[in-house]
Amino acid sequence: TERMVISGGGLAGATAARTLRAEGFNGPITLLCAENRIPYLRPPLSKEFLLGKAGEDSVPVVLAGWYEENGVELLLGNAATAVDPASHQITLLSGHHLEYAKLLIATGARPRAIPLPGAELGGVMTFRTFDDSLRLQSLLQDGGRKVVMIGSGWIGMELAAAARTYGNDVTLLGLEDIPLSAAIGPELGRYFQHLHLEQGVSFRLPASAARIEGRDGTAEAVVTDSGERLPADIVIIAVGVVPDTALAEVAGLAIRNGILVDSGLRTSAPDVFAVGDVANALHPFTGEHHRSEHWSNALNGGKTAARSMLGQDATFDVVPYFYTDQFEASMEYSGFPSLASGLSPVIRGALTDESFIAFWVKDGCVVAGMSVNQRRVHKAIKALITGRVRVSMDRLTDPAVPLEEL
Ligand code: FAD
């Protein structure tokens, strides 16, 4: 067989299918989607789609017709349940078997489950899928509900902003002293916290949920570890995701914080590749493995995976990038969080300005940069990082000096 099988119909899997065709591969391609929906983008689900500013047609990775026109067999509501790398066979949920020449595992991640009494009550949810977004929109859109958010990461903060924008009462609990500080440090975490405070979001930090209380099967309140009882109509558990390695485990692949892959996205088994949220890939720039849970990693990784499957000498070496929108702030980040971790950011402008850029500088070189409400600066930021340009602090913090001239 020359069949390419892609297990996991998210952004990474769908992008790989598109790239296989774009690179001229004419053989059979099967794309397995556990969800009963054509591959779609998740970022709008907690932002413009949830807020009713973008419709259902804005989320597909590519229009439904593309798969048929390009002869990509899309199996919806069907998942790969087992892989035997020795015989190049996979088993499907439907009971069928498929032989592959190359297999790409792009199974993504799923919400982390925490042992929380009451998590099964009505009105309690996690958030990952299109259906989650539809459901939450229907719960939030009339406003006036009490929402308790458990989790102070990106998804918790974005959903808190959306819930507040709809005029709901929002209280956010997190284990950190400052939201987002694990991701971007306390200074910038505080910046986002201020945006939320100004809009009337309440915080309990650090605090963890001890249990959810309910009546007649429906949530009524979240009780914190300090005994505070927070009334709640809607409870959202947003405490991170875990890579969905179930299939890789059955296949016996090397796993460490996701599926271990080299910089060509090859797993420990021949002809099996992995990409996206599920993959922990060796990055040539740092010489370390990075598992990224972001849109651009799925998109760019999907392209590299396809080329690697075709036997090309492809290396996944793009600088990690992600973005978020919360209230009026549009933030973009480029760089290596592992290198920036623990460093204090250097600010171009001021955190109280409408727009600014934060840089993390290590040994005289920028290792990460984050912009708020500034467009088209990330090409230059990525060039500073990959070029290991030694920067002068005076020029870096002077908004009059173009980034290209640092
Ligand atoms: P996924 O999108 O998780 O897709 C994997 C798919 O595979 C799933 O549909 C899953 O059901 C399916 N699957 C699992 N197991 C199997 C199997 N055995 N067989 C077949 N199918 C299987 N990133 C940003 O950079 N910026 C943002 O603003 C941003 N916002 C986000 C908002 C939300 C609400 C969420 C949930 C994520 C957001 N992200 C954002 C992260 C980004 O969406 C993810 O990094 C991206 O979706 C990862 O793509 P993926 O294809 O690797 O995995």
Short mmCIF file of C-alpha atoms and ligand atoms in Angstrom, two decimals:
data_model
loop_
_atom_site.label_atom_id
_atom_site.label_comp_id
_atom_site.label_asym_id
_atom_site.label_seq_id
_atom_site.Cartn_x
_atom_site.Cartn_y
_atom_site.Cartn_z
CA THR A 1 0.00 0.00 0.00
CA GLU A 2 0.99 3.59 -0.41
CA ARG A 3 -1.83 4.79 1.85
CA MET A 4 -1.16 7.71 4.18
CA VAL A 5 -3.25 7.47 7.32
CA ILE A 6 -3.72 10.43 9.63
CA SER A 7 -5.25 9.72 12.99
CA GLY A 8 -6.73 12.88 14.45
CA GLY A 9 -8.72 15.46 12.52
CA GLY A 10 -7.69 18.70 14.18
CA LEU A 11 -5.64 21.52 12.69
CA ALA A 12 -2.46 19.46 12.64
CA GLY A 13 -3.98 16.41 10.92
CA ALA A 14 -6.00 18.40 8.39
CA THR A 15 -2.99 20.59 7.53
CA ALA A 16 -0.90 17.49 6.95
CA ALA A 17 -3.54 16.13 4.54
CA ARG A 18 -3.58 19.42 2.63
CA THR A 19 0.20 19.52 2.47
CA LEU A 20 0.47 15.94 1.21
CA ARG A 21 -1.70 16.95 -1.75
CA ALA A 22 0.04 20.31 -2.19
CA GLU A 23 3.36 18.46 -2.38
CA GLY A 24 1.99 16.33 -5.19
CA PHE A 25 1.21 13.08 -3.40
CA ASN A 26 -1.49 11.35 -5.49
CA GLY A 27 -2.03 8.17 -3.50
CA PRO A 28 -4.80 7.42 -1.02
CA ILE A 29 -5.11 9.50 2.17
CA THR A 30 -7.38 8.60 5.06
CA LEU A 31 -8.09 11.17 7.78
CA LEU A 32 -9.68 9.76 10.92
CA CYS A 33 -11.70 12.16 13.06
CA ALA A 34 -12.96 10.94 16.41
CA GLU A 35 -15.34 13.88 16.52
CA ASN A 36 -18.37 13.86 14.26
CA ARG A 37 -17.37 17.10 12.58
CA ILE A 38 -14.98 18.12 9.84
CA PRO A 39 -11.64 19.40 11.19
CA TYR A 40 -11.98 22.85 12.74
CA LEU A 41 -9.99 25.57 14.47
CA ARG A 42 -10.28 25.85 18.24
CA PRO A 43 -9.04 29.42 18.94
CA PRO A 44 -12.35 31.07 17.88
CA LEU A 45 -14.29 28.77 20.22
CA SER A 46 -13.30 30.78 23.31
CA LYS A 47 -13.26 34.13 21.49
CA GLU A 48 -15.16 35.44 18.46
CA PHE A 49 -17.33 32.36 17.88
CA LEU A 50 -18.30 32.16 21.57
CA LEU A 51 -19.05 35.88 21.50
CA GLY A 52 -21.29 35.51 18.47
CA LYS A 53 -19.02 37.72 16.32
CA ALA A 54 -18.14 34.91 13.91
CA GLY A 55 -20.35 32.16 12.59
CA GLU A 56 -20.03 28.43 12.20
CA ASP A 57 -18.54 28.90 8.73
CA SER A 58 -15.47 30.56 10.25
CA VAL A 59 -14.18 27.50 12.06
CA PRO A 60 -13.42 24.73 9.51
CA VAL A 61 -9.73 24.31 8.70
CA VAL A 62 -10.79 23.93 5.08
CA LEU A 63 -14.28 23.74 3.53
CA ALA A 64 -15.97 20.35 3.53
CA GLY A 65 -15.83 20.13 -0.27
CA TRP A 66 -12.03 20.21 -0.31
CA TYR A 67 -11.72 16.65 1.05
CA GLU A 68 -13.93 15.20 -1.67
CA GLU A 69 -12.37 17.26 -4.44
CA ASN A 70 -8.93 16.15 -3.36
CA GLY A 71 -9.75 12.53 -2.79
CA VAL A 72 -9.09 12.60 0.92
CA GLU A 73 -11.14 9.96 2.67
CA LEU A 74 -12.59 11.62 5.76
CA LEU A 75 -13.90 9.19 8.35
CA LEU A 76 -15.96 11.18 10.86
CA GLY A 77 -16.91 9.76 14.24
CA ASN A 78 -14.32 7.04 13.76
CA ALA A 79 -11.06 6.71 15.65
CA ALA A 80 -7.97 4.60 15.48
CA THR A 81 -7.99 2.32 18.52
CA ALA A 82 -4.84 0.30 17.91
CA VAL A 83 -1.69 0.37 15.82
CA ASP A 84 0.72 -2.41 15.07
CA PRO A 85 3.87 -0.75 13.74
CA ALA A 86 5.38 -4.10 12.75
CA SER A 87 2.59 -5.00 10.31
CA HIS A 88 1.70 -1.34 9.48
CA GLN A 89 -1.90 -2.03 10.47
CA ILE A 90 -4.31 0.12 12.40
CA THR A 91 -7.61 -0.92 13.93
CA LEU A 92 -10.57 1.42 13.81
CA LEU A 93 -13.37 1.95 16.30
CA SER A 94 -15.71 0.60 13.62
CA GLY A 95 -13.79 -2.70 13.82
CA HIS A 96 -12.19 -2.34 10.40
CA HIS A 97 -8.46 -2.60 9.77
CA LEU A 98 -6.39 -0.39 7.52
CA GLU A 99 -2.90 -0.87 6.22
CA TYR A 100 -0.70 2.22 6.04
CA ALA A 101 2.54 3.13 4.35
CA LYS A 102 2.98 6.09 6.73
CA LEU A 103 0.93 6.92 9.78
CA LEU A 104 0.61 10.35 11.38
CA ILE A 105 -0.68 10.57 14.94
CA ALA A 106 -2.31 13.97 15.49
CA THR A 107 -4.66 13.11 18.33
CA GLY A 108 -4.22 16.42 20.14
CA ALA A 109 -4.98 16.92 23.79
CA ARG A 110 -7.93 16.64 26.10
CA PRO A 111 -8.95 18.62 29.18
CA ARG A 112 -7.16 17.52 32.32
CA ALA A 113 -9.55 15.81 34.70
CA ILE A 114 -9.20 16.61 38.39
CA PRO A 115 -10.73 14.61 41.21
CA LEU A 116 -13.29 17.18 42.31
CA PRO A 117 -16.39 16.08 44.19
CA GLY A 118 -19.44 17.40 42.34
CA ALA A 119 -17.73 17.64 38.95
CA GLU A 120 -20.48 15.43 37.51
CA LEU A 121 -23.27 17.88 38.41
CA GLY A 122 -25.27 19.70 35.75
CA GLY A 123 -23.84 23.13 34.90
CA VAL A 124 -20.26 21.90 35.33
CA MET A 125 -18.16 21.59 32.17
CA THR A 126 -14.72 21.46 30.66
CA PHE A 127 -14.00 23.26 27.40
CA ARG A 128 -12.34 21.95 24.26
CA THR A 129 -14.78 21.30 21.43
CA PHE A 130 -17.13 23.07 19.09
CA ASP A 131 -20.08 21.57 20.97
CA ASP A 132 -18.66 22.89 24.27
CA SER A 133 -18.57 26.36 22.73
CA LEU A 134 -22.15 26.15 21.42
CA ARG A 135 -23.36 24.96 24.80
CA LEU A 136 -21.49 27.62 26.74
CA GLN A 137 -22.75 30.33 24.43
CA SER A 138 -26.32 29.29 25.14
CA LEU A 139 -25.62 29.40 28.88
CA LEU A 140 -23.86 32.77 28.87
CA GLN A 141 -25.55 34.85 26.23
CA ASP A 142 -28.42 36.27 28.29
CA GLY A 143 -26.06 37.44 31.05
CA GLY A 144 -26.93 37.59 34.73
CA ARG A 145 -25.58 34.13 35.57
CA LYS A 146 -22.99 33.34 38.21
CA VAL A 147 -19.95 31.78 36.62
CA VAL A 148 -17.10 30.23 38.59
CA MET A 149 -13.99 29.53 36.55
CA ILE A 150 -11.55 27.00 37.95
CA GLY A 151 -8.21 27.65 36.30
CA SER A 152 -6.12 30.76 35.63
CA GLY A 153 -4.43 29.74 32.37
CA TRP A 154 -5.20 30.98 28.85
CA ILE A 155 -8.50 29.17 28.41
CA GLY A 156 -9.76 30.14 31.87
CA MET A 157 -8.87 33.79 31.28
CA GLU A 158 -10.36 33.91 27.77
CA LEU A 159 -13.59 32.27 28.90
CA ALA A 160 -13.78 34.58 31.92
CA ALA A 161 -13.48 37.56 29.55
CA ALA A 162 -16.19 36.19 27.27
CA ALA A 163 -18.52 35.39 30.16
CA ARG A 164 -18.05 38.89 31.57
CA THR A 165 -18.55 40.50 28.16
CA TYR A 166 -21.98 38.84 28.09
CA GLY A 167 -22.77 40.49 31.43
CA ASN A 168 -22.36 37.53 33.75
CA ASP A 169 -20.87 37.57 37.25
CA VAL A 170 -17.45 35.92 37.01
CA THR A 171 -15.16 34.63 39.75
CA LEU A 172 -11.91 32.97 38.77
CA LEU A 173 -9.96 30.60 41.01
CA GLY A 174 -6.38 29.59 40.36
CA LEU A 175 -3.48 27.88 42.04
CA GLU A 176 -1.08 30.68 41.10
CA ASP A 177 -0.73 33.97 42.97
CA ILE A 178 -1.13 35.76 39.67
CA PRO A 179 -3.02 34.42 36.65
CA LEU A 180 -0.93 33.23 33.67
CA SER A 181 2.29 33.60 35.66
CA ALA A 182 3.38 30.07 34.83
CA ALA A 183 3.15 30.99 31.13
CA ILE A 184 4.41 34.58 30.97
CA GLY A 185 5.66 35.48 34.46
CA PRO A 186 4.11 37.61 37.19
CA GLU A 187 4.60 41.06 35.60
CA LEU A 188 2.61 40.26 32.48
CA GLY A 189 0.19 38.02 34.32
CA ARG A 190 -0.65 41.04 36.45
CA TYR A 191 -1.24 43.06 33.28
CA PHE A 192 -3.94 40.60 32.19
CA GLN A 193 -5.36 40.41 35.70
CA HIS A 194 -5.79 44.21 35.67
CA LEU A 195 -7.71 44.08 32.41
CA HIS A 196 -10.09 41.63 34.03
CA LEU A 197 -10.38 43.54 37.30
CA GLU A 198 -11.26 46.72 35.41
CA GLN A 199 -14.09 44.83 33.75
CA GLY A 200 -15.38 43.47 37.05
CA VAL A 201 -14.03 39.90 37.08
CA SER A 202 -13.31 38.70 40.65
CA PHE A 203 -10.30 36.57 41.55
CA ARG A 204 -9.54 34.13 44.33
CA LEU A 205 -5.79 33.52 44.14
CA PRO A 206 -4.23 31.29 45.14
CA ALA A 207 -7.23 29.11 45.79
CA SER A 208 -8.34 25.69 44.78
CA ALA A 209 -11.81 24.25 44.53
CA ALA A 210 -12.44 21.68 47.24
CA ARG A 211 -15.89 20.59 46.02
CA ILE A 212 -18.91 21.62 44.02
CA GLU A 213 -22.22 21.58 45.83
CA GLY A 214 -25.50 21.08 44.07
CA ARG A 215 -29.19 20.54 44.41
CA ASP A 216 -31.32 18.18 42.30
CA GLY A 217 -28.29 17.25 40.25
CA THR A 218 -27.36 20.83 39.35
CA ALA A 219 -24.40 22.87 40.60
CA GLU A 220 -25.15 25.60 43.10
CA ALA A 221 -21.80 26.62 44.54
CA VAL A 222 -18.09 26.00 44.52
CA VAL A 223 -16.47 25.64 47.93
CA THR A 224 -12.81 26.66 48.05
CA ASP A 225 -10.04 25.08 50.11
CA SER A 226 -10.32 27.94 52.59
CA GLY A 227 -14.02 27.18 53.05
CA GLU A 228 -15.45 30.06 51.05
CA ARG A 229 -18.71 29.20 49.29
CA LEU A 230 -18.98 30.83 45.86
CA PRO A 231 -22.52 30.63 44.42
CA ALA A 232 -22.47 29.28 40.87
CA ASP A 233 -24.92 28.55 38.06
CA ILE A 234 -22.11 27.56 35.71
CA VAL A 235 -18.78 26.04 36.72
CA ILE A 236 -16.01 25.69 34.15
CA ILE A 237 -13.03 23.51 34.89
CA ALA A 238 -10.12 24.82 32.80
CA VAL A 239 -7.04 23.34 34.44
CA GLY A 240 -5.01 22.54 31.37
CA VAL A 241 -4.88 19.68 28.94
CA VAL A 242 -3.06 16.41 28.71
CA PRO A 243 -1.70 15.03 25.43
CA ASP A 244 -3.93 12.29 24.09
CA THR A 245 -1.36 9.51 23.93
CA ALA A 246 -3.78 6.56 24.19
CA LEU A 247 -3.07 5.38 20.66
CA ALA A 248 0.67 5.87 21.00
CA GLU A 249 0.67 3.80 24.18
CA VAL A 250 -1.06 0.91 22.41
CA ALA A 251 1.50 1.22 19.63
CA GLY A 252 4.35 1.03 22.14
CA LEU A 253 5.86 4.37 21.08
CA ALA A 254 8.31 6.30 23.24
CA ILE A 255 6.32 8.77 25.34
CA ARG A 256 7.52 11.53 27.64
CA ASN A 257 5.21 14.50 28.10
CA GLY A 258 3.53 13.51 24.83
CA ILE A 259 4.88 11.41 22.00
CA LEU A 260 8.62 11.88 21.65
CA VAL A 261 9.60 12.86 18.12
CA ASP A 262 12.77 14.08 16.46
CA SER A 263 12.98 17.37 14.56
CA GLY A 264 11.49 15.63 11.51
CA LEU A 265 8.50 14.62 13.68
CA ARG A 266 9.41 10.91 13.50
CA THR A 267 8.39 8.75 16.45
CA SER A 268 10.35 5.82 17.82
CA ALA A 269 8.57 3.45 15.39
CA PRO A 270 9.42 3.35 11.68
CA ASP A 271 6.93 5.11 9.39
CA VAL A 272 5.00 6.56 12.32
CA PHE A 273 5.01 10.33 12.83
CA ALA A 274 3.39 12.59 15.42
CA VAL A 275 2.48 16.28 15.41
CA GLY A 276 0.50 19.00 17.17
CA ASP A 277 -0.50 19.14 20.84
CA VAL A 278 0.28 15.44 21.28
CA ALA A 279 3.90 15.63 20.11
CA ASN A 280 6.98 16.53 22.14
CA ALA A 281 9.39 17.51 19.39
CA LEU A 282 13.12 18.10 19.43
CA HIS A 283 13.71 21.72 18.50
CA PRO A 284 17.02 22.37 16.71
CA PHE A 285 17.31 25.89 18.15
CA THR A 286 17.34 24.82 21.79
CA GLY A 287 18.41 21.22 21.41
CA GLU A 288 15.56 20.35 23.78
CA HIS A 289 12.17 18.77 23.34
CA HIS A 290 9.21 21.16 23.38
CA ARG A 291 5.55 20.27 23.50
CA SER A 292 3.50 23.23 22.41
CA GLU A 293 -0.26 23.52 22.81
CA HIS A 294 -0.75 26.23 20.26
CA TRP A 295 -2.34 26.86 16.92
CA SER A 296 0.83 27.73 14.98
CA ASN A 297 2.56 24.58 16.23
CA ALA A 298 -0.28 22.48 14.80
CA LEU A 299 -0.31 24.43 11.55
CA ASN A 300 3.42 24.55 10.85
CA GLY A 301 4.01 21.13 12.32
CA GLY A 302 1.30 19.68 10.05
CA LYS A 303 3.22 20.97 7.04
CA THR A 304 6.53 19.57 8.23
CA ALA A 305 5.00 16.21 9.14
CA ALA A 306 3.57 15.77 5.64
CA ARG A 307 6.93 16.52 4.03
CA SER A 308 8.67 14.17 6.38
CA MET A 309 6.12 11.44 5.55
CA LEU A 310 6.99 11.95 1.90
CA GLY A 311 10.63 11.28 2.68
CA GLN A 312 11.74 14.87 2.29
CA ASP A 313 14.42 16.20 4.58
CA ALA A 314 12.03 18.37 6.58
CA THR A 315 12.90 19.97 9.91
CA PHE A 316 10.43 21.52 12.29
CA ASP A 317 12.37 24.57 13.35
CA VAL A 318 9.89 27.47 13.45
CA VAL A 319 9.92 29.77 16.46
CA PRO A 320 6.91 28.96 18.66
CA TYR A 321 4.11 31.54 18.37
CA PHE A 322 0.70 32.01 19.90
CA TYR A 323 -1.90 34.65 20.53
CA THR A 324 -4.82 35.50 22.76
CA ASP A 325 -7.61 38.06 22.78
CA GLN A 326 -9.08 39.19 26.08
CA PHE A 327 -11.40 42.19 26.25
CA GLU A 328 -9.63 44.92 24.22
CA ALA A 329 -6.18 43.32 24.36
CA SER A 330 -4.81 41.40 21.38
CA MET A 331 -1.64 39.67 22.46
CA GLU A 332 0.90 37.76 20.38
CA TYR A 333 3.93 35.88 21.68
CA SER A 334 6.93 34.51 19.81
CA GLY A 335 9.75 32.62 21.40
CA PHE A 336 10.78 29.89 23.73
CA PRO A 337 8.96 29.93 27.07
CA SER A 338 11.48 27.47 28.50
CA LEU A 339 14.33 29.93 27.84
CA ALA A 340 12.31 32.93 29.08
CA SER A 341 11.17 31.22 32.25
CA GLY A 342 12.33 33.03 35.40
CA LEU A 343 13.64 36.10 33.53
CA SER A 344 12.11 39.53 34.14
CA PRO A 345 10.74 41.07 30.96
CA VAL A 346 12.14 44.26 29.46
CA ILE A 347 9.36 46.56 28.26
CA ARG A 348 9.33 48.72 25.13
CA GLY A 349 6.71 51.30 26.12
CA ALA A 350 4.90 50.75 29.42
CA LEU A 351 2.51 48.11 30.71
CA THR A 352 0.01 50.92 31.29
CA ASP A 353 0.13 51.93 27.60
CA GLU A 354 -2.55 50.88 25.16
CA SER A 355 0.15 48.92 23.34
CA PHE A 356 3.66 47.73 24.23
CA ILE A 357 6.17 44.96 23.62
CA ALA A 358 7.78 42.84 26.32
CA PHE A 359 11.08 41.09 25.62
CA TRP A 360 12.85 38.37 27.52
CA VAL A 361 16.60 38.71 27.10
CA LYS A 362 19.11 36.05 28.00
CA ASP A 363 22.88 36.54 27.67
CA GLY A 364 22.24 39.69 25.63
CA CYS A 365 19.91 38.01 23.12
CA VAL A 366 16.12 38.08 22.84
CA VAL A 367 14.64 34.62 23.53
CA ALA A 368 10.96 35.66 23.53
CA GLY A 369 8.83 38.69 22.75
CA MET A 370 5.23 39.48 23.46
CA SER A 371 3.27 42.32 21.90
CA VAL A 372 -0.03 43.79 22.98
CA ASN A 373 -2.13 45.62 20.40
CA GLN A 374 0.76 45.94 17.92
CA ARG A 375 0.46 44.44 14.49
CA ARG A 376 3.15 42.94 12.28
CA VAL A 377 6.06 42.95 14.70
CA HIS A 378 6.53 39.20 15.05
CA LYS A 379 8.50 38.61 11.89
CA ALA A 380 11.14 41.00 13.29
CA ILE A 381 10.96 39.46 16.77
CA LYS A 382 11.47 35.96 15.35
CA ALA A 383 14.43 37.20 13.31
CA LEU A 384 16.03 38.64 16.46
CA ILE A 385 15.58 35.29 18.20
CA THR A 386 16.82 33.00 15.44
CA GLY A 387 19.67 35.37 14.53
CA ARG A 388 20.79 35.41 18.17
CA VAL A 389 21.21 39.15 17.71
CA ARG A 390 22.98 40.82 20.62
CA VAL A 391 20.79 43.78 21.52
CA SER A 392 21.48 46.97 23.42
CA MET A 393 18.90 47.49 26.18
CA ASP A 394 18.63 51.21 25.36
CA ARG A 395 17.72 50.54 21.76
CA LEU A 396 15.51 47.57 22.59
CA THR A 397 13.37 49.66 24.93
CA ASP A 398 13.26 52.71 22.64
CA PRO A 399 10.06 52.58 20.55
CA ALA A 400 11.66 54.94 18.03
CA VAL A 401 14.22 52.32 16.96
CA PRO A 402 12.71 49.94 14.37
CA LEU A 403 13.00 46.31 15.48
CA GLU A 404 14.67 45.50 12.17
CA GLU A 405 17.53 47.86 13.05
CA LEU A 406 18.41 46.51 16.47
P1 FAD B 1 -6.67 18.92 18.36
O1 FAD B 1 -7.19 20.23 17.94
O2 FAD B 1 -6.89 18.48 19.78
O3 FAD B 1 -7.29 17.82 17.40
C1 FAD B 1 -7.10 16.44 17.59
C2 FAD B 1 -8.33 15.70 17.14
O4 FAD B 1 -8.04 14.30 17.13
C3 FAD B 1 -9.51 15.87 18.06
O5 FAD B 1 -10.63 16.21 17.31
C4 FAD B 1 -9.67 14.50 18.70
O6 FAD B 1 -11.01 14.20 18.99
C5 FAD B 1 -9.15 13.58 17.63
N1 FAD B 1 -8.68 12.27 18.11
C6 FAD B 1 -8.16 11.95 19.32
N2 FAD B 1 -7.82 10.63 19.35
C7 FAD B 1 -8.12 10.12 18.14
C8 FAD B 1 -7.98 8.83 17.54
N3 FAD B 1 -7.46 7.81 18.20
N4 FAD B 1 -8.40 8.66 16.27
C9 FAD B 1 -8.92 9.70 15.59
N5 FAD B 1 -9.08 10.93 16.09
C10 FAD B 1 -8.67 11.16 17.34
N6 FAD B 1 -3.80 28.28 20.39
C11 FAD B 1 -3.28 29.50 20.06
O7 FAD B 1 -2.16 29.57 19.59
N7 FAD B 1 -4.00 30.63 20.23
C12 FAD B 1 -5.24 30.62 20.75
O8 FAD B 1 -5.85 31.67 20.89
C13 FAD B 1 -5.82 29.37 21.11
N8 FAD B 1 -7.08 29.31 21.60
C14 FAD B 1 -7.61 28.11 21.95
C15 FAD B 1 -8.90 28.08 22.44
C16 FAD B 1 -9.47 26.87 22.81
C17 FAD B 1 -10.86 26.86 23.38
C18 FAD B 1 -8.74 25.67 22.69
C19 FAD B 1 -9.35 24.37 23.12
C20 FAD B 1 -7.45 25.70 22.18
C21 FAD B 1 -6.88 26.92 21.80
N9 FAD B 1 -5.59 27.00 21.28
C22 FAD B 1 -5.05 28.20 20.92
C23 FAD B 1 -4.79 25.77 21.10
C24 FAD B 1 -4.96 25.16 19.72
O9 FAD B 1 -6.31 25.13 19.38
C25 FAD B 1 -4.37 23.76 19.73
O10 FAD B 1 -2.99 23.88 19.90
C26 FAD B 1 -4.67 23.00 18.44
O11 FAD B 1 -6.05 22.76 18.35
C27 FAD B 1 -3.92 21.68 18.38
O12 FAD B 1 -4.25 21.02 17.23
P2 FAD B 1 -4.09 19.46 17.07
O13 FAD B 1 -4.55 19.15 15.69
O14 FAD B 1 -2.77 19.04 17.53
O15 FAD B 1 -5.11 18.80 18.15
#
